[in-house]
Short mmCIF file of C-alpha atoms in Angstrom, two decimals:
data_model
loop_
_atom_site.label_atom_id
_atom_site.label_comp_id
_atom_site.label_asym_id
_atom_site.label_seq_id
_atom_site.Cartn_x
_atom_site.Cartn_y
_atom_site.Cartn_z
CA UNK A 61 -13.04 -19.11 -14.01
CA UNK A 62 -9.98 -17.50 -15.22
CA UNK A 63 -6.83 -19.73 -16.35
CA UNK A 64 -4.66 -19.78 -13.62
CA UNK A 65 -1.17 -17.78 -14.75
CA UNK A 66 1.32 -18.98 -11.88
CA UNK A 67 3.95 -16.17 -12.19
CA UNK A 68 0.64 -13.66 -11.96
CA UNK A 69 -0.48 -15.20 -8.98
CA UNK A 70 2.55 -14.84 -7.45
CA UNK A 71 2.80 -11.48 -8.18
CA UNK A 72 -0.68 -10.82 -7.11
CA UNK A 73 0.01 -12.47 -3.62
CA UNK A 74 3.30 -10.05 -3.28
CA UNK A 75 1.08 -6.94 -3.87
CA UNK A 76 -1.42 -8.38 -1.53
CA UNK A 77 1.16 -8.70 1.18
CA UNK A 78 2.81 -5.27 0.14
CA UNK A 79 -0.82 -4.10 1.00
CA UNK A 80 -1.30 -5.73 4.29
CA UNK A 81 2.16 -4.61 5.56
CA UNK A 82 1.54 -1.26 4.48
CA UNK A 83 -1.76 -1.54 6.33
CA UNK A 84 -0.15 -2.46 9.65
CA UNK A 85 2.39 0.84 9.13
CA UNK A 86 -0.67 2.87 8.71
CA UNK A 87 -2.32 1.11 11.65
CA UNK A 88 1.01 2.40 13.96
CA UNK A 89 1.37 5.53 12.93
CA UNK A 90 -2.39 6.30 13.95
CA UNK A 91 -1.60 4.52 17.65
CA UNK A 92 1.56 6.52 17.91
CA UNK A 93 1.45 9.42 20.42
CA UNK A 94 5.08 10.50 19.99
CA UNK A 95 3.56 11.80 16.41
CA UNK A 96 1.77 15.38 16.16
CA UNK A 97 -1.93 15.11 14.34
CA UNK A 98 0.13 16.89 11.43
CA UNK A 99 3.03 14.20 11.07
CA UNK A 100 0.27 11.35 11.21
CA UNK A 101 -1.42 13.24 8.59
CA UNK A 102 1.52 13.54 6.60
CA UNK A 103 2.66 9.82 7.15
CA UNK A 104 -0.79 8.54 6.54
CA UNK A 105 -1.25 10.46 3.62
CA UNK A 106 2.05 9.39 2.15
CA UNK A 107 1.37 5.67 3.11
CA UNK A 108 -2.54 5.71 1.30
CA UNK A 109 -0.29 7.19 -2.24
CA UNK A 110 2.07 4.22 -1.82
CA UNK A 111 -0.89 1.52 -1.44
CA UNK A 112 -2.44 3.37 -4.43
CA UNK A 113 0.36 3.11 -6.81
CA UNK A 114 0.86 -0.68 -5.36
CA UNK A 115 -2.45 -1.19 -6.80
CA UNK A 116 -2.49 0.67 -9.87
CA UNK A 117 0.96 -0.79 -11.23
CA UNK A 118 -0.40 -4.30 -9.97
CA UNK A 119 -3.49 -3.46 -12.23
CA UNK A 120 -1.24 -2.24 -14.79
CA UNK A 121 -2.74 1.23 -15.06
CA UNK A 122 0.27 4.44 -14.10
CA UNK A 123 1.51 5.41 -10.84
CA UNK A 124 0.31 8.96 -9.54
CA UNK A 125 3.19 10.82 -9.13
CA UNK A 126 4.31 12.07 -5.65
CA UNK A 127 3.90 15.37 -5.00
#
């Protein structure tokens, strides 16, 4: 097992809930029928970057860049 760095796994546990919220936003956007299939796409699309970049920095690798 892997030593157990407390400030990491705090961090970790941040991201993960970062990642779960970000889930749920996803999750309303897609039930949403105010939005056109173009503004979910958009939204959705812009939501999956943000999880990405959660991850990546959390993993210590560079954010992509928004385009």
């Amino acid at each position: 097992a892997y030593p157990v760095n407390e400030a990491e796994l705090r961090y970790m546990r941040r991201v993960r809930n970062d990642l779960a919220q970000l889930r749920r936003l996803n999750r309303s956007v897609l039930e949403n029928p105010q939005l056109s299939v173009e503004e979910k796409r958009d939204l959705v699309n812009s939501i999956s970057l943000r999880m990405v970049n959660l991850a990546r920095v959390a993993l210590g690798k560079p954010p992509i860049p928004e385009q």
